[in-house]
């Protein structure tokens, strides 16, 4: 039994790594991009003072492309995503990769989608200072402890990495920002929920500060075997890394019996006072494959055909997916119904991360809801040009999707 649950959790972490590497990245490589913008890495030397190191002890890093013209005093920060590690074994493995060490990262990052400097692709943010915060701690920038048993040392210092990066860029102009947006995708989208209000506090009180989560609205949902797989997984991440002390205090005191649940966006959302935009697919492929139907909940692989191709799902499976969509809509009520300053874009695609690539951000054939692209929806909300709350009709109504599914069969064992 112990062995089983261990390998179940491991499968989960490995599945995410595979998912990200095979699906999202190969999809990006093969998509057609105009001239690419490569941005140099900056190592954060002041991180030494607080021991804010990556898992392996290397210095954390970010990439900054300077704003210009009217955007000179505006700042967009984006947390990189890439799953989590939840035990010593998976974190040790991660420490030897670009997900846990700047030593293995590309020194130049491509800035695309919301990070693009091309006004056609990114009309609202192209001339802002744009910063990509590299992810190397394995817990969405929330950890704060060191594991050291004499032979093995691992740094779980994501919270300190966040603070060290902010301290490094404040004097570069962030401290005088007029407008700012904290964004991120996947594990990086989750990080925005945990740092949004703290980000606001560093900026001038008269600055306009908002936050955007892309594919970071991970639900505390039951899987198809009725187990809380994701809840167990996040609990193990948060416990290993000592993250609870860094979660929203109002949330953890309200949920004092289960403070680790505040790692889930749906519980912390109502305690965040900064204006928020939630961008997510109702059938987010990561959540479908790992929260709703993790391999442990479908040991015989009954869902494999449906995971590969939504058109091959049985009516019962579609019903289950529609139930998941409804849970997501219910969880986003604090924004959809009760927030005047919030925005939302929940489409019915099989996608994961839609703000980082031109294909899904603003292209001629990008996903739309009522003919509005994601770039337009986020811009309308940020600049208060228009109400920006849209939830698409359920699958299969949306014909504008760029589903990830065609390459997903690589994932299935
Ligand atoms: C539920 O999932 C957890 C984590 O994956 C696992 O440890 C546990 O054994 C599962 N429970 C059941 C009843 O399958
Ligand atoms: C900006 O993007 C548009 C649309 O993709 C493209 O046609 C144009 O060449 C790009 N400009 C530059 C300088 O890359
Ligand atoms: C990139 O950054 C490194 C380290 O700061 C520096 O040595 C290198 O010259 C930079 N490259 C360019 C093209 O600016
Ligand atoms: C330290 O922890 C690592 C990882 O769990 C383990 O492999 C190693 O045997 C431990 N060393 C000691 C001295 O306990
Ligand atoms: C905020 O106040 C400072 C100091 O009064 C001023 O220089 C700056 O222009 C103001 N920023 C905005 C966005 O109004
Ligand atoms: C941001 O959060 C950290 C950790 O809780 C805290 O030490 C810091 O003072 C906060 N920053 C501001 C400006 O409040
Ligand atoms: C958090 O709690 C403090 C102290 O009780 C309260 O002043 C503040 O308004 C709360 N914030 C939110 C967003 O609920
Ligand atoms: C959708 O928007 C595009 C460009 O924004 C426009 O050319 C097209 O006419 C619109 N289509 C509909 C059906 O409104
Ligand atoms: C605001 O949205 C409505 C419909 O959603 C549209 O008809 C109108 O043109 C938009 N206004 C602006 C200024 O974009």
Short mmCIF file of C-alpha atoms and ligand atoms in Angstrom, two decimals:
data_model
loop_
_atom_site.label_atom_id
_atom_site.label_comp_id
_atom_site.label_asym_id
_atom_site.label_seq_id
_atom_site.Cartn_x
_atom_site.Cartn_y
_atom_site.Cartn_z
CA UNK A 1 0.00 0.00 0.00
CA UNK A 2 2.79 2.40 0.95
CA UNK A 3 4.66 1.46 -2.16
CA UNK A 4 1.52 2.00 -4.25
CA UNK A 5 0.72 5.46 -3.00
CA UNK A 6 4.36 6.45 -3.44
CA UNK A 7 4.43 5.42 -7.05
CA UNK A 8 1.08 7.06 -7.64
CA UNK A 9 2.48 10.39 -6.46
CA UNK A 10 5.63 9.91 -8.46
CA UNK A 11 3.64 9.19 -11.57
CA UNK A 12 1.88 12.44 -11.04
CA UNK A 13 5.06 14.54 -10.90
CA UNK A 14 6.58 12.69 -13.83
CA UNK A 15 3.37 12.97 -15.81
CA UNK A 16 3.45 16.70 -15.43
CA UNK A 17 7.07 16.95 -16.57
CA UNK A 18 6.29 14.83 -19.61
CA UNK A 19 3.14 16.73 -20.28
CA UNK A 20 4.95 20.03 -20.29
CA UNK A 21 8.01 18.94 -22.22
CA UNK A 22 6.26 16.93 -24.88
CA UNK A 23 3.05 18.81 -25.33
CA UNK A 24 3.46 22.48 -24.63
CA UNK A 25 7.03 22.83 -25.82
CA UNK A 26 6.91 20.77 -28.98
CA UNK A 27 3.72 22.55 -29.87
CA UNK A 28 5.53 25.86 -29.51
CA UNK A 29 8.52 24.80 -31.55
CA UNK A 30 6.31 23.73 -34.40
CA UNK A 31 4.08 26.75 -34.38
CA UNK A 32 4.91 29.52 -36.78
CA UNK A 33 6.30 32.65 -35.19
CA UNK A 34 7.45 35.92 -36.68
CA UNK A 35 10.88 37.29 -35.80
CA UNK A 36 11.77 36.05 -32.33
CA UNK A 37 12.82 38.17 -29.41
CA UNK A 38 15.51 36.55 -27.25
CA UNK A 39 16.10 38.10 -23.83
CA UNK A 40 19.24 37.62 -21.75
CA UNK A 41 19.22 36.11 -18.27
CA UNK A 42 20.06 38.15 -15.17
CA UNK A 43 21.28 36.23 -12.13
CA UNK A 44 20.09 37.57 -8.78
CA UNK A 45 23.27 38.09 -6.77
CA UNK A 46 21.51 39.56 -3.73
CA UNK A 47 19.82 36.15 -3.27
CA UNK A 48 22.95 35.04 -1.41
CA UNK A 49 22.04 37.31 1.52
CA UNK A 50 18.88 35.35 2.34
CA UNK A 51 19.95 32.00 0.92
CA UNK A 52 17.26 32.35 -1.75
CA UNK A 53 18.67 29.61 -3.92
CA UNK A 54 17.20 27.26 -6.51
CA UNK A 55 16.68 23.63 -5.40
CA UNK A 56 20.32 22.77 -6.15
CA UNK A 57 21.85 25.88 -4.56
CA UNK A 58 22.30 27.86 -7.79
CA UNK A 59 21.35 31.55 -7.97
CA UNK A 60 17.81 32.35 -9.15
CA UNK A 61 17.28 34.44 -12.26
CA UNK A 62 14.96 36.53 -14.39
CA UNK A 63 14.92 37.97 -17.89
CA UNK A 64 14.14 41.67 -18.37
CA UNK A 65 13.31 43.41 -21.61
CA UNK A 66 13.14 47.16 -21.08
CA UNK A 67 10.02 49.16 -21.80
CA UNK A 68 10.07 52.19 -24.03
CA UNK A 69 7.98 55.19 -25.08
CA UNK A 70 4.65 55.43 -23.32
CA UNK A 71 5.31 52.08 -21.60
CA UNK A 72 8.59 53.10 -20.01
CA UNK A 73 7.17 53.23 -16.45
CA UNK A 74 4.90 50.20 -16.74
CA UNK A 75 5.89 46.72 -15.59
CA UNK A 76 4.65 43.25 -16.50
CA UNK A 77 6.05 40.40 -14.42
CA UNK A 78 5.46 36.83 -15.46
CA UNK A 79 6.13 33.75 -13.33
CA UNK A 80 7.43 30.84 -15.36
CA UNK A 81 5.50 27.58 -14.82
CA UNK A 82 6.47 23.92 -14.90
CA UNK A 83 4.81 21.64 -12.33
CA UNK A 84 5.94 20.89 -8.79
CA UNK A 85 8.00 18.38 -6.85
CA UNK A 86 6.50 16.88 -3.71
CA UNK A 87 9.06 14.61 -2.06
CA UNK A 88 12.82 14.39 -1.68
CA UNK A 89 13.16 12.01 -4.58
CA UNK A 90 11.27 14.12 -7.12
CA UNK A 91 12.93 17.34 -5.89
CA UNK A 92 16.40 15.78 -6.13
CA UNK A 93 15.66 14.74 -9.69
CA UNK A 94 14.32 18.18 -10.48
CA UNK A 95 17.42 19.84 -9.00
CA UNK A 96 19.40 18.27 -11.84
CA UNK A 97 17.23 19.85 -14.52
CA UNK A 98 16.30 23.32 -15.75
CA UNK A 99 13.24 23.14 -13.50
CA UNK A 100 15.42 23.19 -10.41
CA UNK A 101 18.65 24.91 -11.35
CA UNK A 102 19.65 27.97 -13.35
CA UNK A 103 22.79 26.05 -14.37
CA UNK A 104 20.67 23.99 -16.76
CA UNK A 105 18.44 26.77 -18.04
CA UNK A 106 18.59 28.44 -21.42
CA UNK A 107 20.33 31.78 -20.92
CA UNK A 108 18.15 33.45 -23.52
CA UNK A 109 14.38 33.20 -23.36
CA UNK A 110 11.96 33.78 -26.20
CA UNK A 111 9.44 36.50 -25.34
CA UNK A 112 6.16 35.81 -27.10
CA UNK A 113 2.42 36.40 -26.63
CA UNK A 114 1.91 38.70 -23.64
CA UNK A 115 5.70 39.15 -23.43
CA UNK A 116 6.15 40.11 -27.09
CA UNK A 117 7.58 43.52 -27.99
CA UNK A 118 5.63 43.51 -31.26
CA UNK A 119 2.67 45.93 -31.17
CA UNK A 120 0.71 43.85 -33.67
CA UNK A 121 0.93 40.74 -31.52
CA UNK A 122 0.73 42.45 -28.14
CA UNK A 123 -0.89 45.88 -28.57
CA UNK A 124 -1.40 46.65 -24.87
CA UNK A 125 1.85 45.53 -23.25
CA UNK A 126 4.48 45.48 -26.02
CA UNK A 127 6.25 48.63 -24.80
CA UNK A 128 6.14 47.84 -21.08
CA UNK A 129 9.11 46.58 -19.10
CA UNK A 130 8.55 42.83 -19.32
CA UNK A 131 10.12 40.39 -16.89
CA UNK A 132 10.09 36.60 -16.86
CA UNK A 133 10.79 35.15 -13.40
CA UNK A 134 12.47 31.77 -13.83
CA UNK A 135 11.00 28.91 -11.80
CA UNK A 136 13.50 26.72 -9.95
CA UNK A 137 12.00 26.01 -6.50
CA UNK A 138 9.34 23.41 -7.30
CA UNK A 139 6.54 24.95 -5.16
CA UNK A 140 5.21 27.95 -7.10
CA UNK A 141 7.55 30.39 -5.30
CA UNK A 142 6.18 29.63 -1.81
CA UNK A 143 8.75 27.49 0.03
CA UNK A 144 10.94 28.55 2.90
CA UNK A 145 13.16 25.85 4.35
CA UNK A 146 16.34 23.93 3.67
CA UNK A 147 16.69 20.17 3.77
CA UNK A 148 20.14 19.05 4.89
CA UNK A 149 20.93 15.64 6.35
CA UNK A 150 24.68 15.86 5.96
CA UNK A 151 24.93 14.15 2.58
CA UNK A 152 22.05 15.77 0.71
CA UNK A 153 21.06 19.45 0.59
CA UNK A 154 17.99 20.90 -1.09
CA UNK A 155 16.82 24.50 -0.99
CA UNK A 156 13.07 25.03 -0.73
CA UNK A 157 13.24 28.81 -0.93
CA UNK A 158 10.68 29.94 -3.47
CA UNK A 159 9.21 32.63 -1.21
CA UNK A 160 12.68 34.12 -0.69
CA UNK A 161 13.39 33.91 -4.43
CA UNK A 162 10.29 36.00 -5.07
CA UNK A 163 11.45 38.61 -2.56
CA UNK A 164 15.04 38.60 -3.91
CA UNK A 165 13.89 39.15 -7.51
CA UNK A 166 11.58 41.99 -6.46
CA UNK A 167 14.40 43.59 -4.46
CA UNK A 168 16.63 43.37 -7.54
CA UNK A 169 14.20 45.01 -9.95
CA UNK A 170 12.68 47.67 -7.64
CA UNK A 171 15.67 50.00 -8.17
CA UNK A 172 15.59 49.27 -11.92
CA UNK A 173 12.31 51.20 -12.12
CA UNK A 174 9.66 48.84 -10.70
CA UNK A 175 9.64 50.95 -7.54
CA UNK A 176 8.39 53.93 -9.58
CA UNK A 177 5.90 51.99 -11.70
CA UNK A 178 2.75 53.74 -12.89
CA UNK A 179 1.07 50.56 -14.07
CA UNK A 180 1.91 46.94 -13.23
CA UNK A 181 0.58 43.47 -13.96
CA UNK A 182 1.68 40.27 -12.23
CA UNK A 183 1.02 37.26 -14.41
CA UNK A 184 2.08 33.67 -14.88
CA UNK A 185 1.04 30.40 -16.40
CA UNK A 186 0.36 26.98 -14.84
CA UNK A 187 2.47 26.61 -11.67
CA UNK A 188 3.37 30.25 -12.42
CA UNK A 189 -0.33 31.15 -12.63
CA UNK A 190 -0.75 29.57 -9.20
CA UNK A 191 2.15 31.71 -7.90
CA UNK A 192 0.25 34.88 -8.85
CA UNK A 193 -2.47 34.03 -6.31
CA UNK A 194 0.11 33.78 -3.56
CA UNK A 195 2.02 36.96 -4.33
CA UNK A 196 -0.53 39.32 -5.84
CA UNK A 197 -1.35 41.43 -2.77
CA UNK A 198 2.28 41.39 -1.65
CA UNK A 199 3.32 42.70 -5.08
CA UNK A 200 0.91 45.62 -4.70
CA UNK A 201 2.53 46.60 -1.41
CA UNK A 202 5.93 47.16 -3.04
CA UNK A 203 4.56 49.63 -5.59
CA UNK A 204 3.59 53.29 -5.24
CA UNK A 205 0.12 53.62 -3.73
CA UNK A 206 -1.07 55.59 -6.77
CA UNK A 207 0.09 52.90 -9.25
CA UNK A 208 -2.48 50.75 -11.02
CA UNK A 209 -1.66 47.16 -10.04
CA UNK A 210 -3.49 44.04 -11.20
CA UNK A 211 -2.91 40.28 -11.43
CA UNK A 212 -3.59 37.65 -14.08
CA UNK A 213 -3.55 33.89 -13.70
CA UNK A 214 -3.29 31.84 -16.89
CA UNK A 215 -4.08 28.11 -16.49
CA UNK A 216 -3.33 28.45 -12.78
CA UNK A 217 -6.84 27.93 -11.46
CA UNK A 218 -6.20 24.38 -10.24
CA UNK A 219 -9.34 22.98 -8.69
CA UNK A 220 -9.64 21.08 -5.46
CA UNK A 221 -11.71 18.53 -7.31
CA UNK A 222 -12.35 14.84 -6.91
CA UNK A 223 -11.01 12.50 -9.54
CA UNK A 224 -13.14 9.93 -11.36
CA UNK A 225 -12.53 7.38 -8.58
CA UNK A 226 -13.81 10.04 -6.12
CA UNK A 227 -10.37 10.47 -4.53
CA UNK A 228 -8.90 13.89 -3.76
CA UNK A 229 -5.69 13.18 -5.69
CA UNK A 230 -4.77 16.83 -6.21
CA UNK A 231 -5.46 17.70 -2.58
CA UNK A 232 -3.04 15.00 -1.43
CA UNK A 233 -0.49 16.12 -3.97
CA UNK A 234 -0.58 19.81 -3.05
CA UNK A 235 -0.54 18.93 0.65
CA UNK A 236 2.68 17.02 0.12
CA UNK A 237 4.24 19.92 -1.82
CA UNK A 238 3.28 22.48 0.82
CA UNK A 239 4.37 20.28 3.73
CA UNK A 240 7.73 19.38 2.20
CA UNK A 241 8.58 22.98 1.40
CA UNK A 242 7.27 24.70 4.54
CA UNK A 243 4.93 26.86 2.47
CA UNK A 244 1.95 27.21 4.81
CA UNK A 245 3.52 30.11 6.71
CA UNK A 246 3.70 32.02 3.41
CA UNK A 247 0.11 31.49 2.32
CA UNK A 248 -2.51 34.23 2.72
CA UNK A 249 -2.98 34.69 6.50
CA UNK A 250 -6.67 35.56 6.26
CA UNK A 251 -7.23 32.31 4.37
CA UNK A 252 -5.15 30.09 6.64
CA UNK A 253 -6.79 31.45 9.77
CA UNK A 254 -10.26 30.97 8.31
CA UNK A 255 -9.31 27.40 7.35
CA UNK A 256 -7.32 26.69 10.48
CA UNK A 257 -7.97 22.92 10.38
CA UNK A 258 -6.72 22.60 6.81
CA UNK A 259 -4.49 25.64 6.17
CA UNK A 260 -2.68 23.83 3.33
CA UNK A 261 -5.90 24.04 1.29
CA UNK A 262 -5.13 27.75 0.88
CA UNK A 263 -2.61 26.65 -1.76
CA UNK A 264 -5.69 26.18 -3.98
CA UNK A 265 -6.76 29.41 -5.73
CA UNK A 266 -10.45 28.83 -5.10
CA UNK A 267 -10.00 29.21 -1.31
CA UNK A 268 -7.61 32.15 -1.34
CA UNK A 269 -9.34 34.14 -4.07
CA UNK A 270 -11.86 35.93 -1.85
CA UNK A 271 -9.08 37.24 0.40
CA UNK A 272 -7.15 38.90 -2.43
CA UNK A 273 -7.93 42.59 -2.72
CA UNK A 274 -5.99 43.40 -5.92
CA UNK A 275 -8.08 43.25 -9.14
CA UNK A 276 -7.79 39.80 -10.70
CA UNK A 277 -8.22 38.23 -14.11
CA UNK A 278 -8.70 34.48 -14.43
CA UNK A 279 -7.85 32.99 -17.78
CA UNK A 280 -8.41 29.25 -17.98
CA UNK A 281 -9.76 26.59 -20.22
CA UNK A 282 -12.76 24.78 -18.75
CA UNK A 283 -11.17 21.51 -19.91
CA UNK A 284 -7.59 22.52 -19.09
CA UNK A 285 -5.61 19.54 -20.32
CA UNK A 286 -3.38 19.37 -17.30
CA UNK A 287 -6.35 19.34 -14.94
CA UNK A 288 -8.24 16.83 -17.08
CA UNK A 289 -5.30 14.42 -17.15
CA UNK A 290 -4.05 14.91 -13.60
CA UNK A 291 -6.88 16.15 -11.37
CA UNK A 292 -9.99 14.66 -12.99
CA UNK A 293 -8.50 11.49 -14.49
CA UNK A 294 -5.05 10.91 -13.00
CA UNK A 295 -3.55 7.55 -14.00
CA UNK A 296 -4.12 6.29 -10.42
CA UNK A 297 -7.88 6.81 -10.81
CA UNK A 298 -8.02 4.99 -14.14
CA UNK A 299 -5.61 2.08 -13.75
CA UNK A 300 -7.03 0.23 -16.76
CA UNK A 301 -6.77 3.23 -19.05
CA UNK A 302 -10.47 3.37 -19.96
CA UNK A 303 -10.09 7.10 -20.53
CA UNK A 304 -7.07 6.94 -22.82
CA UNK A 305 -9.02 7.28 -26.06
CA UNK A 306 -10.90 10.28 -24.67
CA UNK A 307 -7.68 11.88 -23.38
CA UNK A 308 -6.21 11.59 -26.86
CA UNK A 309 -9.20 12.92 -28.72
CA UNK A 310 -12.29 14.57 -27.22
CA UNK A 311 -14.32 13.45 -30.24
CA UNK A 312 -13.72 9.86 -29.09
CA UNK A 313 -15.14 10.40 -25.60
CA UNK A 314 -18.28 8.49 -24.68
CA UNK A 315 -21.38 10.48 -23.67
CA UNK A 316 -20.72 9.49 -20.06
CA UNK A 317 -17.17 10.80 -20.26
CA UNK A 318 -18.38 14.05 -21.82
CA UNK A 319 -20.84 14.38 -18.94
CA UNK A 320 -18.00 13.97 -16.48
CA UNK A 321 -16.00 16.66 -18.30
CA UNK A 322 -19.04 18.96 -18.26
CA UNK A 323 -19.27 18.43 -14.50
CA UNK A 324 -15.66 19.50 -14.18
CA UNK A 325 -16.40 22.63 -16.22
CA UNK A 326 -19.31 23.48 -13.92
CA UNK A 327 -17.06 23.11 -10.85
CA UNK A 328 -14.64 25.55 -12.40
CA UNK A 329 -17.40 28.05 -13.11
CA UNK A 330 -18.71 27.66 -9.57
CA UNK A 331 -15.22 28.21 -8.12
CA UNK A 332 -14.78 31.38 -10.14
CA UNK A 333 -17.97 33.00 -8.80
CA UNK A 334 -16.07 35.48 -6.60
CA UNK A 335 -14.80 37.03 -9.83
CA UNK A 336 -17.67 36.37 -12.20
CA UNK A 337 -20.50 37.55 -9.97
CA UNK A 338 -19.08 39.49 -7.09
CA UNK A 339 -16.10 41.46 -8.34
CA UNK A 340 -16.51 44.76 -10.16
CA UNK A 341 -12.83 45.03 -10.93
CA UNK A 342 -12.21 41.40 -11.84
CA UNK A 343 -12.12 39.82 -15.27
CA UNK A 344 -12.56 36.29 -16.54
CA UNK A 345 -12.10 34.33 -19.75
CA UNK A 346 -13.02 30.66 -19.52
CA UNK A 347 -13.13 29.06 -22.92
CA UNK A 348 -14.07 25.53 -23.85
CA UNK A 349 -10.79 24.41 -25.38
CA UNK A 350 -8.53 21.52 -24.49
CA UNK A 351 -5.64 23.84 -23.77
CA UNK A 352 -3.09 24.79 -21.13
CA UNK A 353 -1.39 28.21 -21.09
CA UNK A 354 -2.90 30.55 -23.64
CA UNK A 355 -1.14 33.86 -22.96
CA UNK A 356 2.43 32.92 -23.79
CA UNK A 357 2.14 32.14 -27.47
CA UNK A 358 0.89 34.27 -30.31
CA UNK A 359 -1.17 31.34 -31.60
CA UNK A 360 -3.47 31.54 -28.64
CA UNK A 361 -2.94 35.13 -27.46
CA UNK A 362 -3.88 37.27 -30.43
CA UNK A 363 -3.42 35.53 -33.77
CA UNK A 364 -5.98 35.69 -36.58
CA UNK A 365 -7.00 32.11 -35.74
CA UNK A 366 -6.59 32.35 -31.95
CA UNK A 367 -9.32 31.23 -29.58
CA UNK A 368 -12.12 33.75 -29.15
CA UNK A 369 -15.27 34.19 -27.12
CA UNK A 370 -17.87 36.24 -29.00
CA UNK A 371 -15.09 37.25 -31.40
CA UNK A 372 -12.84 38.60 -28.65
CA UNK A 373 -9.30 37.27 -28.43
CA UNK A 374 -7.57 36.66 -25.12
CA UNK A 375 -5.28 39.64 -25.74
CA UNK A 376 -8.31 41.89 -26.26
CA UNK A 377 -10.12 40.49 -23.22
CA UNK A 378 -7.11 41.00 -20.92
CA UNK A 379 -6.47 44.50 -22.34
CA UNK A 380 -10.14 45.51 -22.00
CA UNK A 381 -10.05 44.47 -18.37
CA UNK A 382 -6.65 45.96 -17.52
CA UNK A 383 -7.43 49.35 -19.03
CA UNK A 384 -11.11 49.29 -18.00
CA UNK A 385 -12.13 49.71 -21.65
CA UNK A 386 -14.99 47.30 -21.39
CA UNK A 387 -16.52 44.70 -19.13
CA UNK A 388 -14.42 41.59 -19.62
CA UNK A 389 -16.19 38.57 -18.24
CA UNK A 390 -16.76 35.73 -20.64
CA UNK A 391 -17.49 32.05 -20.18
CA UNK A 392 -17.96 30.12 -23.38
CA UNK A 393 -20.67 27.57 -24.09
CA UNK A 394 -19.68 23.99 -23.25
CA UNK A 395 -17.75 21.70 -25.60
CA UNK A 396 -18.14 21.17 -28.54
CA UNK A 397 -19.52 24.63 -29.34
CA UNK A 398 -16.25 26.53 -29.50
CA UNK A 399 -14.83 26.34 -33.02
CA UNK A 400 -11.88 28.68 -32.37
CA UNK A 401 -9.83 26.34 -30.18
CA UNK A 402 -6.29 25.33 -30.84
CA UNK A 403 -6.51 22.13 -28.87
CA UNK A 404 -3.39 20.49 -27.55
CA UNK A 405 -4.92 17.07 -27.91
CA UNK A 406 -3.36 16.01 -31.23
CA UNK A 407 0.09 15.63 -29.67
CA UNK A 408 -1.08 14.35 -26.33
CA UNK A 409 -0.90 10.65 -27.13
CA UNK A 410 2.83 10.94 -26.40
CA UNK A 411 1.91 11.19 -22.76
CA UNK A 412 -0.06 8.03 -22.35
CA UNK A 413 1.99 5.05 -21.27
C1 LIG B 1 -6.08 8.76 -2.97
O1 LIG B 1 -4.94 9.38 -3.53
C2 LIG B 1 -3.84 9.42 -2.64
C3 LIG B 1 -2.74 10.23 -3.32
O2 LIG B 1 -2.58 9.88 -4.67
C4 LIG B 1 -3.40 8.03 -2.28
O3 LIG B 1 -2.34 8.09 -1.37
C5 LIG B 1 -4.57 7.28 -1.66
O4 LIG B 1 -4.20 5.97 -1.42
C6 LIG B 1 -5.77 7.32 -2.57
N1 LIG B 1 -6.92 6.76 -1.89
C7 LIG B 1 -7.70 5.86 -2.46
C8 LIG B 1 -8.85 5.42 -1.63
O5 LIG B 1 -7.49 5.45 -3.58
C1 LIG B 2 4.96 41.63 -35.76
O1 LIG B 2 3.96 40.65 -35.86
C2 LIG B 2 3.31 40.65 -37.13
C3 LIG B 2 2.17 39.65 -37.02
O2 LIG B 2 2.63 38.38 -36.71
C4 LIG B 2 4.32 40.29 -38.21
O3 LIG B 2 3.69 40.33 -39.47
C5 LIG B 2 5.46 41.30 -38.17
O4 LIG B 2 6.47 40.90 -39.07
C6 LIG B 2 6.04 41.35 -36.77
N1 LIG B 2 7.06 42.41 -36.70
C7 LIG B 2 8.30 42.16 -36.35
C8 LIG B 2 9.24 43.34 -36.30
O5 LIG B 2 8.69 41.03 -36.06
C1 LIG B 3 24.07 38.21 -21.27
O1 LIG B 3 24.32 38.27 -19.87
C2 LIG B 3 25.62 37.79 -19.51
C3 LIG B 3 25.69 37.76 -17.99
O2 LIG B 3 25.20 38.93 -17.45
C4 LIG B 3 26.68 38.69 -20.12
O3 LIG B 3 27.97 38.21 -19.80
C5 LIG B 3 26.49 38.69 -21.64
O4 LIG B 3 27.40 39.61 -22.22
C6 LIG B 3 25.08 39.11 -22.00
N1 LIG B 3 24.88 38.97 -23.43
C7 LIG B 3 24.46 39.97 -24.19
C8 LIG B 3 24.33 39.66 -25.64
O5 LIG B 3 24.17 41.06 -23.74
C1 LIG B 4 19.92 12.00 3.14
O1 LIG B 4 18.74 12.03 2.33
C2 LIG B 4 18.89 11.41 1.08
C3 LIG B 4 17.61 11.65 0.30
O2 LIG B 4 16.50 11.18 1.01
C4 LIG B 4 19.20 9.93 1.29
O3 LIG B 4 19.37 9.29 0.04
C5 LIG B 4 20.46 9.79 2.11
O4 LIG B 4 20.69 8.44 2.41
C6 LIG B 4 20.32 10.55 3.42
N1 LIG B 4 21.58 10.53 4.14
C7 LIG B 4 21.68 10.29 5.43
C8 LIG B 4 23.04 10.37 6.05
O5 LIG B 4 20.68 10.02 6.10
C1 LIG B 5 2.20 58.98 -8.32
O1 LIG B 5 2.67 60.01 -7.47
C2 LIG B 5 3.99 60.46 -7.82
C3 LIG B 5 4.44 61.45 -6.75
O2 LIG B 5 3.46 62.39 -6.50
C4 LIG B 5 3.97 61.07 -9.22
O3 LIG B 5 5.28 61.49 -9.57
C5 LIG B 5 3.49 60.01 -10.19
O4 LIG B 5 3.36 60.57 -11.48
C6 LIG B 5 2.13 59.46 -9.75
N1 LIG B 5 1.81 58.30 -10.61
C7 LIG B 5 0.64 58.17 -11.19
C8 LIG B 5 0.41 56.91 -11.96
O5 LIG B 5 -0.23 59.01 -11.12
C1 LIG B 6 5.92 40.74 1.14
O1 LIG B 6 5.85 39.52 1.85
C2 LIG B 6 6.98 39.20 2.63
C3 LIG B 6 6.76 37.84 3.23
O2 LIG B 6 5.58 37.82 3.98
C4 LIG B 6 7.18 40.25 3.69
O3 LIG B 6 8.35 39.99 4.43
C5 LIG B 6 7.32 41.60 3.02
O4 LIG B 6 7.43 42.61 3.99
C6 LIG B 6 6.12 41.87 2.13
N1 LIG B 6 6.36 43.09 1.41
C7 LIG B 6 5.69 44.22 1.64
C8 LIG B 6 6.11 45.41 0.86
O5 LIG B 6 4.76 44.26 2.42
C1 LIG B 7 -7.49 40.31 6.15
O1 LIG B 7 -7.59 40.43 7.55
C2 LIG B 7 -7.30 41.72 8.04
C3 LIG B 7 -7.27 41.67 9.56
O2 LIG B 7 -8.37 40.96 10.03
C4 LIG B 7 -8.36 42.68 7.50
O3 LIG B 7 -8.06 43.99 7.95
C5 LIG B 7 -8.30 42.65 6.00
O4 LIG B 7 -9.30 43.47 5.46
C6 LIG B 7 -8.48 41.25 5.48
N1 LIG B 7 -8.28 41.26 4.05
C7 LIG B 7 -9.08 40.65 3.20
C8 LIG B 7 -8.78 40.84 1.77
O5 LIG B 7 -9.98 39.94 3.56
C1 LIG B 8 -14.41 39.28 -35.67
O1 LIG B 8 -13.33 40.18 -35.49
C2 LIG B 8 -12.56 40.38 -36.65
C3 LIG B 8 -11.34 41.22 -36.31
O2 LIG B 8 -11.38 41.72 -35.01
C4 LIG B 8 -13.44 41.05 -37.70
O3 LIG B 8 -12.69 41.24 -38.89
C5 LIG B 8 -14.64 40.14 -38.01
O4 LIG B 8 -15.51 40.78 -38.87
C6 LIG B 8 -15.38 39.81 -36.72
N1 LIG B 8 -16.39 38.79 -36.99
C7 LIG B 8 -17.61 38.87 -36.54
C8 LIG B 8 -18.52 37.75 -36.89
O5 LIG B 8 -17.99 39.83 -35.85
C1 LIG B 9 -17.66 46.58 -25.49
O1 LIG B 9 -18.24 45.30 -25.69
C2 LIG B 9 -19.43 45.33 -26.47
C3 LIG B 9 -20.03 43.95 -26.53
O2 LIG B 9 -19.44 43.08 -25.65
C4 LIG B 9 -19.13 45.84 -27.86
O3 LIG B 9 -20.31 45.93 -28.63
C5 LIG B 9 -18.47 47.22 -27.75
O4 LIG B 9 -18.05 47.65 -29.02
C6 LIG B 9 -17.26 47.19 -26.82
N1 LIG B 9 -16.75 48.53 -26.64
C7 LIG B 9 -15.46 48.85 -26.79
C8 LIG B 9 -15.09 50.28 -26.51
O5 LIG B 9 -14.62 48.04 -27.14
#
